[in-house]
């Protein structure tokens, strides 16, 4: 059904095709949102295997209840990410309190590219840049830091952040603008921005 549309299909088209039991639509949805869904699950759970399970369960739920998806209530992306988030939180609630943890920027580990012969100078420079970004984020006011993390690490849109934070959309945009200006200024002061 969607094979002629391919990756250009809209979320609404994908939702309709899923409701019609088109397996190609599921593949397109997974190609489009699978990596983002996985990153949200890993961020919440801190466990790659559990995150894979959560993503699989979410896409299975999408397949089994596609007719319940209503594009008038939100995008397919928002539906999937909300489902991943809720399932991941449910998973955390089922575990003991001593096991609960959310991976934040400060504790996230950098995974080097596989293969021999990596450039140690590039790796050191990248680690210094990561440290500077962490430091810059830590200096932001809490409201601005939250907006940046939800947008860049959580994959949420400004409108979704406004709903989550229960503030007007204009406030979210203002916080993001201020946060990005402060991050830019801080990183520029550290000599990490190469602008013409």
N, CA and C atoms as an extended XYZ file, in Angstrom:
588
Properties=species:S:1:pos:R:3:atomname:S:1:resname:S:1:resid:I:1 pbc="F F F"
N         0.815       -1.194        0.000 N   UNK     1
C         0.000        0.000        0.000 CA  UNK     1
C         0.861        1.260        0.000 C   UNK     1
N         1.848        1.353        0.904 N   UNK     2
C         2.715        2.528        0.975 CA  UNK     2
C         4.008        2.361        0.203 C   UNK     2
N         4.201        1.230       -0.417 N   UNK     3
C         5.491        0.990       -1.055 CA  UNK     3
C         5.791        2.040       -2.111 C   UNK     3
N         4.763        2.607       -2.738 N   UNK     4
C         5.019        3.638       -3.738 CA  UNK     4
C         5.361        4.986       -3.088 C   UNK     4
N         4.988        5.196       -1.835 N   UNK     5
C         5.303        6.445       -1.139 CA  UNK     5
C         6.671        6.395       -0.482 C   UNK     5
N         7.035        5.238        0.012 N   UNK     6
C         8.329        5.069        0.661 CA  UNK     6
C         8.516        5.972        1.857 C   UNK     6
N         9.717        6.467        2.013 N   UNK     7
C        10.044        7.253        3.200 CA  UNK     7
C         9.400        8.635        3.184 C   UNK     7
N         8.801        9.031        2.063 N   UNK     8
C         8.155       10.341        1.989 CA  UNK     8
C         6.726       10.317        2.531 C   UNK     8
N         6.238        9.167        2.920 N   UNK     9
C         4.863        9.048        3.423 CA  UNK     9
C         4.695        9.865        4.692 C   UNK     9
N         3.541       10.505        4.820 N   UNK    10
C         3.260       11.281        6.030 CA  UNK    10
C         2.877       10.335        7.162 C   UNK    10
N         2.955       10.837        8.384 N   UNK    11
C         2.544       10.040        9.540 CA  UNK    11
C         1.087        9.608        9.423 C   UNK    11
N         0.249       10.491        8.892 N   UNK    12
C        -1.170       10.164        8.729 CA  UNK    12
C        -1.332        9.013        7.754 C   UNK    12
N        -0.597        9.061        6.635 N   UNK    13
C        -0.649        7.969        5.651 CA  UNK    13
C        -0.159        6.661        6.266 C   UNK    13
N         0.910        6.759        7.043 N   UNK    14
C         1.451        5.558        7.688 CA  UNK    14
C         0.426        4.997        8.671 C   UNK    14
N        -0.207        5.869        9.461 N   UNK    15
C        -1.225        5.433       10.410 CA  UNK    15
C        -2.381        4.731        9.728 C   UNK    15
N        -2.841        5.292        8.617 N   UNK    16
C        -3.939        4.659        7.865 CA  UNK    16
C        -3.514        3.297        7.321 C   UNK    16
N        -2.302        3.236        6.796 N   UNK    17
C        -1.817        1.974        6.237 CA  UNK    17
C        -1.643        0.924        7.332 C   UNK    17
N        -1.188        1.348        8.496 N   UNK    18
C        -1.062        0.411        9.621 CA  UNK    18
C        -2.429       -0.128       10.026 C   UNK    18
N        -3.424        0.752       10.051 N   UNK    19
C        -4.784        0.323       10.394 CA  UNK    19
C        -5.313       -0.681        9.375 C   UNK    19
N        -4.804       -0.583        8.142 N   UNK    20
C        -5.195       -1.524        7.087 CA  UNK    20
C        -4.279       -2.750        7.073 C   UNK    20
N        -3.460       -2.924        8.101 N   UNK    21
C        -2.555       -4.072        8.259 CA  UNK    21
C        -1.500       -4.159        7.159 C   UNK    21
N        -0.963       -3.003        6.785 N   UNK    22
C         0.111       -2.960        5.786 CA  UNK    22
C         1.458       -3.070        6.501 C   UNK    22
N         2.109       -4.200        6.331 N   UNK    23
C         3.375       -4.448        7.020 CA  UNK    23
C         4.477       -3.488        6.556 C   UNK    23
N         4.385       -3.017        5.308 N   UNK    24
C         5.374       -2.047        4.817 CA  UNK    24
C         5.290       -0.736        5.600 C   UNK    24
N         4.087       -0.388        6.036 N   UNK    25
C         3.924        0.834        6.833 CA  UNK    25
C         4.642        0.699        8.166 C   UNK    25
N         4.600       -0.484        8.743 N   UNK    26
C         5.317       -0.712        9.998 CA  UNK    26
C         6.826       -0.563        9.785 C   UNK    26
N         7.309       -1.080        8.669 N   UNK    27
C         8.737       -0.957        8.357 CA  UNK    27
C         9.136        0.506        8.174 C   UNK    27
N         8.284        1.276        7.508 N   UNK    28
C         8.575        2.706        7.309 CA  UNK    28
C         8.570        3.433        8.650 C   UNK    28
N         7.579        3.130        9.493 N   UNK    29
C         7.516        3.759       10.815 CA  UNK    29
C         8.749        3.406       11.633 C   UNK    29
N         9.181        2.156       11.560 N   UNK    30
C        10.361        1.746       12.322 CA  UNK    30
C        11.613        2.438       11.781 C   UNK    30
N        11.756        2.479       10.472 N   UNK    31
C        12.925        3.150        9.881 CA  UNK    31
C        12.969        4.618       10.272 C   UNK    31
N        11.804        5.235       10.336 N   UNK    32
C        11.721        6.659       10.645 CA  UNK    32
C        11.948        6.946       12.129 C   UNK    32
N        11.373        6.119       13.024 N   UNK    33
C        11.357        6.452       14.441 CA  UNK    33
C        12.018        5.423       15.356 C   UNK    33
N        12.491        4.317       14.817 N   UNK    34
C        13.074        3.272       15.653 CA  UNK    34
C        14.286        3.736       16.448 C   UNK    34
N        15.204        4.429       15.793 N   UNK    35
C        16.425        4.877       16.475 CA  UNK    35
C        16.099        5.916       17.554 C   UNK    35
N        15.181        6.812       17.254 N   UNK    36
C        14.792        7.822       18.237 CA  UNK    36
C        14.102        7.173       19.432 C   UNK    36
N        13.212        6.217       19.159 N   UNK    37
C        12.520        5.504       20.233 CA  UNK    37
C        13.528        4.764       21.116 C   UNK    37
N        14.504        4.157       20.478 N   UNK    38
C        15.527        3.428       21.224 CA  UNK    38
C        16.344        4.377       22.102 C   UNK    38
N        16.709        5.540       21.559 N   UNK    39
C        17.510        6.485       22.347 CA  UNK    39
C        16.731        7.004       23.554 C   UNK    39
N        15.429        7.206       23.400 N   UNK    40
C        14.605        7.644       24.537 CA  UNK    40
C        14.584        6.542       25.602 C   UNK    40
N        14.384        5.293       25.158 N   UNK    41
C        14.321        4.169       26.103 CA  UNK    41
C        15.654        3.971       26.824 C   UNK    41
N        16.762        4.067       26.114 N   UNK    42
C        18.079        3.902       26.741 CA  UNK    42
C        18.323        5.019       27.742 C   UNK    42
N        17.934        6.225       27.394 N   UNK    43
C        18.134        7.366       28.293 CA  UNK    43
C        17.372        7.167       29.606 C   UNK    43
N        16.163        6.644       29.520 N   UNK    44
C        15.357        6.449       30.721 CA  UNK    44
C        15.823        5.232       31.506 C   UNK    44
N        16.087        4.137       30.803 N   UNK    45
C        16.388        2.870       31.474 CA  UNK    45
C        17.865        2.674       31.798 C   UNK    45
N        18.734        3.217       30.956 N   UNK    46
C        20.164        2.995       31.151 CA  UNK    46
C        20.577        1.565       30.866 C   UNK    46
N        19.781        0.842       30.092 N   UNK    47
C        20.051       -0.568       29.810 CA  UNK    47
C        19.658       -0.842       28.360 C   UNK    47
N        20.656       -1.177       27.539 N   UNK    48
C        20.417       -1.358       26.108 CA  UNK    48
C        19.453       -2.514       25.822 C   UNK    48
N        19.601       -3.613       26.518 N   UNK    49
C        18.733       -4.783       26.275 CA  UNK    49
C        17.280       -4.468       26.633 C   UNK    49
N        17.068       -3.851       27.788 N   UNK    50
C        15.706       -3.475       28.179 CA  UNK    50
C        15.121       -2.459       27.198 C   UNK    50
N        15.960       -1.544       26.740 N   UNK    51
C        15.497       -0.535       25.784 CA  UNK    51
C        15.044       -1.202       24.484 C   UNK    51
N        15.789       -2.198       24.022 N   UNK    52
C        15.391       -2.930       22.815 CA  UNK    52
C        14.034       -3.588       23.013 C   UNK    52
N        13.835       -4.187       24.181 N   UNK    53
C        12.553       -4.838       24.481 CA  UNK    53
C        11.408       -3.826       24.482 C   UNK    53
N        11.645       -2.679       25.083 N   UNK    54
C        10.614       -1.643       25.166 CA  UNK    54
C        10.237       -1.162       23.765 C   UNK    54
N        11.233       -0.944       22.926 N   UNK    55
C        10.966       -0.484       21.557 CA  UNK    55
C        10.195       -1.552       20.783 C   UNK    55
N        10.606       -2.800       20.938 N   UNK    56
C         9.902       -3.890       20.261 CA  UNK    56
C         8.441       -3.956       20.723 C   UNK    56
N         8.219       -3.865       22.023 N   UNK    57
C         6.855       -3.892       22.560 CA  UNK    57
C         6.032       -2.716       22.040 C   UNK    57
N         6.662       -1.560       21.931 N   UNK    58
C         5.957       -0.369       21.459 CA  UNK    58
C         5.524       -0.531       20.007 C   UNK    58
N         6.420       -1.025       19.163 N   UNK    59
C         6.058       -1.207       17.765 CA  UNK    59
C         5.050       -2.347       17.596 C   UNK    59
N         5.117       -3.349       18.449 N   UNK    60
C         4.120       -4.411       18.428 CA  UNK    60
C         2.752       -3.843       18.817 C   UNK    60
N         2.745       -2.977       19.829 N   UNK    61
C         1.496       -2.328       20.240 CA  UNK    61
C         0.951       -1.474       19.100 C   UNK    61
N         1.830       -0.757       18.424 N   UNK    62
C         1.422        0.057       17.280 CA  UNK    62
C         0.767       -0.828       16.228 C   UNK    62
N         1.357       -1.952       15.937 N   UNK    63
C         0.830       -2.877       14.930 CA  UNK    63
C        -0.534       -3.430       15.354 C   UNK    63
N        -0.629       -3.820       16.618 N   UNK    64
C        -1.859       -4.461       17.094 CA  UNK    64
C        -3.007       -3.473       17.339 C   UNK    64
N        -2.673       -2.208       17.576 N   UNK    65
C        -3.739       -1.241       17.865 CA  UNK    65
C        -3.644       -0.017       16.971 C   UNK    65
N        -3.225       -0.229       15.737 N   UNK    66
C        -3.053        0.899       14.807 CA  UNK    66
C        -4.359        1.624       14.543 C   UNK    66
N        -5.462        0.916       14.590 N   UNK    67
C        -6.744        1.572       14.328 CA  UNK    67
C        -7.088        2.591       15.422 C   UNK    67
N        -6.452        2.484       16.576 N   UNK    68
C        -6.702        3.423       17.676 CA  UNK    68
C        -5.915        4.727       17.498 C   UNK    68
N        -4.924        4.730       16.606 N   UNK    69
C        -4.138        5.946       16.382 CA  UNK    69
C        -5.010        6.996       15.713 C   UNK    69
N        -5.069        8.190       16.313 N   UNK    70
C        -5.866        9.289       15.796 CA  UNK    70
C        -4.939       10.462       15.496 C   UNK    70
N        -4.676       10.733       14.202 N   UNK    71
C        -3.769       11.838       13.868 CA  UNK    71
C        -4.272       13.191       14.347 C   UNK    71
N        -5.556       13.286       14.643 N   UNK    72
C        -6.094       14.536       15.161 CA  UNK    72
C        -5.642       14.831       16.582 C   UNK    72
N        -5.212       13.796       17.303 N   UNK    73
C        -4.768       13.968       18.687 CA  UNK    73
C        -3.264       14.180       18.798 C   UNK    73
N        -2.523       13.980       17.723 N   UNK    74
C        -1.075       14.159       17.757 CA  UNK    74
C        -0.411       13.353       16.668 C   UNK    74
N         0.864       13.568       16.511 N   UNK    75
C         1.610       12.892       15.456 CA  UNK    75
C         1.940       11.450       15.852 C   UNK    75
N         2.250       10.659       14.862 N   UNK    76
C         2.679        9.278       15.101 CA  UNK    76
C         3.957        9.282       15.931 C   UNK    76
N         4.840       10.219       15.652 N   UNK    77
C         6.094       10.349       16.396 CA  UNK    77
C         5.816       10.571       17.881 C   UNK    77
N         4.925       11.507       18.176 N   UNK    78
C         4.594       11.797       19.575 CA  UNK    78
C         3.942       10.589       20.236 C   UNK    78
N         3.070        9.896       19.511 N   UNK    79
C         2.400        8.713       20.056 CA  UNK    79
C         3.430        7.639       20.392 C   UNK    79
N         4.349        7.386       19.458 N   UNK    80
C         5.373        6.366       19.688 CA  UNK    80
C         6.285        6.730       20.855 C   UNK    80
N         6.772        7.966       20.881 N   UNK    81
C         7.704        8.362       21.934 CA  UNK    81
C         7.032        8.393       23.306 C   UNK    81
N         5.771        8.800       23.337 N   UNK    82
C         5.037        8.766       24.603 CA  UNK    82
C         4.858        7.329       25.066 C   UNK    82
N         4.564        6.445       24.130 N   UNK    83
C         4.399        5.033       24.469 CA  UNK    83
C         5.716        4.436       24.979 C   UNK    83
N         6.819        4.761       24.319 N   UNK    84
C         8.137        4.280       24.757 CA  UNK    84
C         8.439        4.805       26.148 C   UNK    84
N         8.223        6.097       26.345 N   UNK    85
C         8.490        6.711       27.643 CA  UNK    85
C         7.655        6.045       28.740 C   UNK    85
N         6.360        5.883       28.487 N   UNK    86
C         5.490        5.284       29.494 CA  UNK    86
C         5.876        3.837       29.800 C   UNK    86
N         6.200        3.074       28.780 N   UNK    87
C         6.605        1.678       28.990 CA  UNK    87
C         7.933        1.606       29.754 C   UNK    87
N         8.844        2.516       29.424 N   UNK    88
C        10.131        2.530       30.123 CA  UNK    88
C         9.945        2.892       31.592 C   UNK    88
N         9.097        3.866       31.857 N   UNK    89
C         8.826        4.251       33.248 CA  UNK    89
C         8.133        3.109       33.980 C   UNK    89
N         7.194        2.450       33.315 N   UNK    90
C         6.551        1.281       33.924 CA  UNK    90
C         7.582        0.209       34.258 C   UNK    90
N         8.545        0.033       33.379 N   UNK    91
C         9.616       -0.940       33.616 CA  UNK    91
C        10.424       -0.546       34.852 C   UNK    91
N        10.738        0.736       34.974 N   UNK    92
C        11.479        1.208       36.139 CA  UNK    92
C        10.689        0.998       37.424 C   UNK    92
N         9.400        1.270       37.357 N   UNK    93
C         8.568        1.118       38.549 CA  UNK    93
C         8.489       -0.334       38.989 C   UNK    93
N         8.652       -1.244       38.051 N   UNK    94
C         8.600       -2.667       38.374 CA  UNK    94
C         9.895       -3.167       38.997 C   UNK    94
N        10.968       -2.411       38.826 N   UNK    95
C        12.251       -2.801       39.407 CA  UNK    95
C        12.374       -2.224       40.804 C   UNK    95
N        13.306       -2.742       41.566 N   UNK    96
C        13.550       -2.218       42.913 CA  UNK    96
C        14.081       -0.810       42.860 C   UNK    96
N        13.828       -0.056       43.917 N   UNK    97
C        14.252        1.345       43.962 CA  UNK    97
C        15.764        1.478       43.813 C   UNK    97
N        16.526        0.493       44.299 N   UNK    98
C        17.979        0.590       44.207 CA  UNK    98
C        18.479        0.433       42.773 C   UNK    98
N        17.638       -0.105       41.890 N   UNK    99
C        18.052       -0.287       40.507 CA  UNK    99
C        17.656        0.881       39.626 C   UNK    99
N        16.767        1.730       40.108 N   UNK   100
C        16.247        2.808       39.279 CA  UNK   100
C        17.309        3.854       39.030 C   UNK   100
N        17.398        4.269       37.793 N   UNK   101
C        18.320        5.344       37.453 CA  UNK   101
C        17.979        5.869       36.076 C   UNK   101
N        18.244        7.121       35.872 N   UNK   102
C        18.069        7.724       34.562 CA  UNK   102
C        19.443        8.180       34.111 C   UNK   102
N        19.777        7.863       32.887 N   UNK   103
C        21.073        8.267       32.372 CA  UNK   103
C        20.973        9.738       32.000 C   UNK   103
N        21.821       10.543       32.591 N   UNK   104
C        21.845       11.944       32.230 CA  UNK   104
C        23.143       12.250       31.499 C   UNK   104
N        23.257       13.451       31.041 N   UNK   105
C        24.413       13.822       30.246 CA  UNK   105
C        25.716       13.618       31.008 C   UNK   105
N        25.708       13.912       32.285 N   UNK   106
C        26.943       13.815       33.071 CA  UNK   106
C        27.445       12.381       33.186 C   UNK   106
N        26.524       11.411       33.205 N   UNK   107
C        26.968       10.036       33.390 CA  UNK   107
C        27.008        9.247       32.090 C   UNK   107
N        26.561        9.864       30.994 N   UNK   108
C        26.573        9.146       29.716 CA  UNK   108
C        28.020        8.918       29.290 C   UNK   108
N        28.274        7.729       28.852 N   UNK   109
C        29.628        7.398       28.422 CA  UNK   109
C        29.735        7.513       26.918 C   UNK   109
N        30.884        7.930       26.476 N   UNK   110
C        31.142        8.016       25.063 CA  UNK   110
C        31.611        6.658       24.593 C   UNK   110
N        31.044        6.196       23.491 N   UNK   111
C        31.430        4.902       22.936 CA  UNK   111
C        32.263        5.185       21.700 C   UNK   111
N        33.540        4.813       21.729 N   UNK   112
C        34.401        5.104       20.592 CA  UNK   112
C        34.010        4.267       19.388 C   UNK   112
N        34.338        4.779       18.207 N   UNK   113
C        34.072        4.034       16.984 CA  UNK   113
C        34.879        2.740       17.008 C   UNK   113
N        34.258        1.696       16.488 N   UNK   114
C        34.945        0.416       16.496 CA  UNK   114
C        36.024        0.406       15.419 C   UNK   114
N        36.954       -0.441       15.598 N   UNK   115
C        38.039       -0.567       14.626 CA  UNK   115
C        39.353       -0.109       15.211 C   UNK   115
N        40.390       -0.683       14.691 N   UNK   116
C        41.729       -0.342       15.184 CA  UNK   116
C        42.201        0.944       14.533 C   UNK   116
N        43.169        1.562       15.168 N   UNK   117
C        43.812        2.719       14.562 CA  UNK   117
C        43.054        4.014       14.754 C   UNK   117
N        42.260        4.132       15.818 N   UNK   118
C        41.570        5.382       16.087 CA  UNK   118
C        42.574        6.491       16.352 C   UNK   118
N        42.207        7.710       16.065 N   UNK   119
C        43.081        8.852       16.262 CA  UNK   119
C        42.977        9.321       17.713 C   UNK   119
N        44.025        9.104       18.524 N   UNK   120
C        43.937        9.483       19.942 CA  UNK   120
C        43.762       10.987       20.136 C   UNK   120
N        44.320       11.812       19.261 N   UNK   121
C        44.184       13.258       19.403 CA  UNK   121
C        42.739       13.677       19.155 C   UNK   121
N        42.123       13.046       18.176 N   UNK   122
C        40.716       13.351       17.894 CA  UNK   122
C        39.845       12.930       19.073 C   UNK   122
N        40.155       11.781       19.666 N   UNK   123
C        39.389       11.290       20.811 CA  UNK   123
C        39.539       12.218       22.019 C   UNK   123
N        40.760       12.710       22.251 N   UNK   124
C        40.997       13.643       23.359 CA  UNK   124
C        40.248       14.948       23.111 C   UNK   124
N        40.318       15.450       21.874 N   UNK   125
C        39.620       16.695       21.539 CA  UNK   125
C        38.112       16.529       21.711 C   UNK   125
N        37.592       15.398       21.278 N   UNK   126
C        36.155       15.135       21.414 CA  UNK   126
C        35.759       15.059       22.880 C   UNK   126
N        36.593       14.441       23.705 N   UNK   127
C        36.292       14.355       25.142 CA  UNK   127
C        36.319       15.742       25.779 C   UNK   127
N        37.244       16.586       25.367 N   UNK   128
C        37.307       17.953       25.891 CA  UNK   128
C        36.068       18.753       25.479 C   UNK   128
N        35.618       18.546       24.245 N   UNK   129
C        34.409       19.223       23.785 CA  UNK   129
C        33.190       18.752       24.579 C   UNK   129
N        33.090       17.441       24.809 N   UNK   130
C        31.977       16.910       25.598 CA  UNK   130
C        31.976       17.494       27.013 C   UNK   130
N        33.162       17.570       27.603 N   UNK   131
C        33.262       18.147       28.948 CA  UNK   131
C        32.809       19.605       28.954 C   UNK   131
N        33.196       20.354       27.923 N   UNK   132
C        32.809       21.763       27.842 CA  UNK   132
C        31.294       21.902       27.674 C   UNK   132
N        30.687       21.030       26.854 N   UNK   133
C        29.238       21.079       26.665 CA  UNK   133
C        28.527       20.717       27.969 C   UNK   133
N        29.016       19.696       28.664 N   UNK   134
C        28.431       19.330       29.960 CA  UNK   134
C        28.502       20.493       30.942 C   UNK   134
N        29.673       21.141       30.985 N   UNK   135
C        29.868       22.272       31.881 CA  UNK   135
C        28.939       23.420       31.508 C   UNK   135
N        28.828       23.688       30.202 N   UNK   136
C        27.947       24.768       29.738 CA  UNK   136
C        26.498       24.469       30.097 C   UNK   136
N        26.057       23.237       29.917 N   UNK   137
C        24.686       22.859       30.271 CA  UNK   137
C        24.450       22.980       31.775 C   UNK   137
N        25.440       22.608       32.560 N   UNK   138
C        25.301       22.671       34.018 CA  UNK   138
C        25.148       24.109       34.505 C   UNK   138
N        25.649       25.074       33.738 N   UNK   139
C        25.576       26.483       34.122 CA  UNK   139
C        24.231       27.129       33.778 C   UNK   139
N        23.419       26.439       32.966 N   UNK   140
C        22.125       27.002       32.576 CA  UNK   140
C        21.138       26.948       33.739 C   UNK   140
N        20.207       27.901       33.779 N   UNK   141
C        19.114       27.788       34.751 CA  UNK   141
C        18.324       26.501       34.480 C   UNK   141
N        17.722       25.945       35.505 N   UNK   142
C        17.044       24.655       35.418 CA  UNK   142
C        16.018       24.617       34.284 C   UNK   142
N        15.200       25.677       34.142 N   UNK   143
C        14.152       25.698       33.121 CA  UNK   143
C        14.745       25.639       31.720 C   UNK   143
N        15.836       26.349       31.497 N   UNK   144
C        16.478       26.353       30.189 CA  UNK   144
C        17.156       25.015       29.913 C   UNK   144
N        17.806       24.461       30.920 N   UNK   145
C        18.463       23.163       30.767 CA  UNK   145
C        17.430       22.084       30.418 C   UNK   145
N        16.277       22.132       31.089 N   UNK   146
C        15.231       21.139       30.828 CA  UNK   146
C        14.767       21.204       29.379 C   UNK   146
N        14.563       22.408       28.856 N   UNK   147
C        14.107       22.567       27.477 CA  UNK   147
C        15.134       22.002       26.501 C   UNK   147
N        16.402       22.312       26.725 N   UNK   148
C        17.464       21.813       25.849 CA  UNK   148
C        17.527       20.290       25.892 C   UNK   148
N        17.486       19.713       27.087 N   UNK   149
C        17.578       18.257       27.211 CA  UNK   149
C        16.376       17.555       26.586 C   UNK   149
N        15.181       18.095       26.795 N   UNK   150
C        13.996       17.475       26.200 CA  UNK   150
C        14.048       17.541       24.675 C   UNK   150
N        14.518       18.668       24.143 N   UNK   151
C        14.562       18.821       22.684 CA  UNK   151
C        15.681       17.990       22.057 C   UNK   151
N        16.890       18.098       22.590 N   UNK   152
C        18.032       17.474       21.935 CA  UNK   152
C        18.267       16.028       22.347 C   UNK   152
N        17.975       15.696       23.578 N   UNK   153
C        18.212       14.324       24.031 CA  UNK   153
C        16.927       13.503       24.073 C   UNK   153
N        15.799       14.171       24.249 N   UNK   154
C        14.526       13.465       24.303 CA  UNK   154
C        13.807       13.429       22.968 C   UNK   154
N        14.212       14.297       22.040 N   UNK   155
C        13.605       14.304       20.723 CA  UNK   155
C        12.232       14.955       20.661 C   UNK   155
N        11.870       15.738       21.669 N   UNK   156
C        10.556       16.355       21.708 CA  UNK   156
C        10.537       17.657       20.909 C   UNK   156
N         9.371       17.987       20.360 N   UNK   157
C         9.187       19.262       19.677 CA  UNK   157
C         8.909       20.336       20.722 C   UNK   157
N         8.967       21.593       20.293 N   UNK   158
C         8.671       22.684       21.217 CA  UNK   158
C         7.253       22.537       21.779 C   UNK   158
N         6.310       22.195       20.923 N   UNK   159
C         4.919       22.043       21.357 CA  UNK   159
C         4.796       20.926       22.393 C   UNK   159
N         5.477       19.807       22.176 N   UNK   160
C         5.447       18.702       23.134 CA  UNK   160
C         6.094       19.112       24.457 C   UNK   160
N         7.183       19.884       24.372 N   UNK   161
C         7.845       20.362       25.594 CA  UNK   161
C         6.904       21.288       26.366 C   UNK   161
N         6.169       22.126       25.638 N   UNK   162
C         5.208       23.023       26.288 CA  UNK   162
C         4.148       22.210       27.029 C   UNK   162
N         3.685       21.124       26.406 N   UNK   163
C         2.684       20.269       27.056 CA  UNK   163
C         3.268       19.576       28.287 C   UNK   163
N         4.483       19.062       28.161 N   UNK   164
C         5.134       18.365       29.272 CA  UNK   164
C         5.384       19.325       30.434 C   UNK   164
N         5.887       20.511       30.102 N   UNK   165
C         6.250       21.502       31.126 CA  UNK   165
C         5.067       22.304       31.624 C   UNK   165
N         3.958       22.221       30.909 N   UNK   166
C         2.754       22.983       31.242 CA  UNK   166
C         3.026       24.494       31.251 C   UNK   166
N         3.700       24.932       30.199 N   UNK   167
C         3.950       26.363       30.006 CA  UNK   167
C         3.573       26.702       28.561 C   UNK   167
N         3.339       27.990       28.272 N   UNK   168
C         3.003       28.369       26.889 CA  UNK   168
C         4.146       28.053       25.918 C   UNK   168
N         3.767       27.807       24.666 N   UNK   169
C         4.749       27.517       23.623 CA  UNK   169
C         5.766       28.647       23.490 C   UNK   169
N         5.312       29.892       23.602 N   UNK   170
C         6.232       31.037       23.489 CA  UNK   170
C         7.283       31.013       24.604 C   UNK   170
N         6.912       30.528       25.778 N   UNK   171
C         7.866       30.430       26.888 CA  UNK   171
C         8.940       29.398       26.570 C   UNK   171
N         8.531       28.279       26.007 N   UNK   172
C         9.490       27.241       25.624 CA  UNK   172
C        10.462       27.788       24.588 C   UNK   172
N         9.933       28.488       23.589 N   UNK   173
C        10.796       29.055       22.547 CA  UNK   173
C        11.760       30.080       23.131 C   UNK   173
N        11.269       30.898       24.048 N   UNK   174
C        12.128       31.892       24.685 CA  UNK   174
C        13.229       31.251       25.513 C   UNK   174
N        12.865       30.218       26.278 N   UNK   175
C        13.874       29.521       27.081 CA  UNK   175
C        14.932       28.874       26.190 C   UNK   175
N        14.482       28.290       25.075 N   UNK   176
C        15.436       27.650       24.163 CA  UNK   176
C        16.364       28.695       23.553 C   UNK   176
N        15.813       29.815       23.125 N   UNK   177
C        16.631       30.868       22.528 CA  UNK   177
C        17.684       31.353       23.524 C   UNK   177
N        17.263       31.637       24.749 N   UNK   178
C        18.204       32.096       25.770 CA  UNK   178
C        19.265       31.032       26.073 C   UNK   178
N        18.823       29.774       26.170 N   UNK   179
C        19.761       28.689       26.472 CA  UNK   179
C        20.797       28.550       25.360 C   UNK   179
N        20.350       28.581       24.114 N   UNK   180
C        21.289       28.435       23.000 CA  UNK   180
C        22.247       29.616       22.916 C   UNK   180
N        21.758       30.808       23.219 N   UNK   181
C        22.649       31.975       23.238 CA  UNK   181
C        23.717       31.811       24.315 C   UNK   181
N        23.310       31.355       25.505 N   UNK   182
C        24.273       31.161       26.598 CA  UNK   182
C        25.264       30.052       26.267 C   UNK   182
N        24.774       28.956       25.692 N   UNK   183
C        25.669       27.854       25.308 CA  UNK   183
C        26.663       28.332       24.254 C   UNK   183
N        26.159       29.062       23.270 N   UNK   184
C        27.023       29.584       22.211 CA  UNK   184
C        28.100       30.488       22.788 C   UNK   184
N        27.681       31.407       23.655 N   UNK   185
C        28.627       32.347       24.253 CA  UNK   185
C        29.686       31.607       25.072 C   UNK   185
N        29.254       30.639       25.871 N   UNK   186
C        30.192       29.896       26.717 CA  UNK   186
C        31.187       29.114       25.861 C   UNK   186
N        30.673       28.387       24.864 N   UNK   187
C        31.549       27.563       24.022 CA  UNK   187
C        32.460       28.422       23.155 C   UNK   187
N        31.965       29.578       22.733 N   UNK   188
C        32.801       30.501       21.965 CA  UNK   188
C        33.938       31.023       22.841 C   UNK   188
N        33.608       31.312       24.101 N   UNK   189
C        34.631       31.778       25.045 CA  UNK   189
C        35.708       30.728       25.305 C   UNK   189
N        35.333       29.464       25.182 N   UNK   190
C        36.292       28.361       25.341 CA  UNK   190
C        37.054       28.066       24.053 C   UNK   190
N        36.731       28.793       22.981 N   UNK   191
C        37.411       28.594       21.710 CA  UNK   191
C        36.973       27.345       20.973 C   UNK   191
N        35.754       26.875       21.238 N   UNK   192
C        35.305       25.636       20.609 CA  UNK   192
C        34.420       25.846       19.388 C   UNK   192
N        34.107       27.080       19.063 N   UNK   193
C        33.292       27.352       17.892 CA  UNK   193
C        34.155       27.971       16.825 C   UNK   193
N        34.094       27.391       15.649 N   UNK   194
C        34.856       27.901       14.511 CA  UNK   194
C        33.896       28.601       13.575 C   UNK   194
N        33.769       29.909       13.748 N   UNK   195
C        32.862       30.680       12.902 CA  UNK   195
C        33.676       31.570       11.994 C   UNK   195
N        33.151       31.777       10.759 N   UNK   196
C        33.896       32.625        9.797 CA  UNK   196
C        33.925       34.082       10.210 C   UNK   196
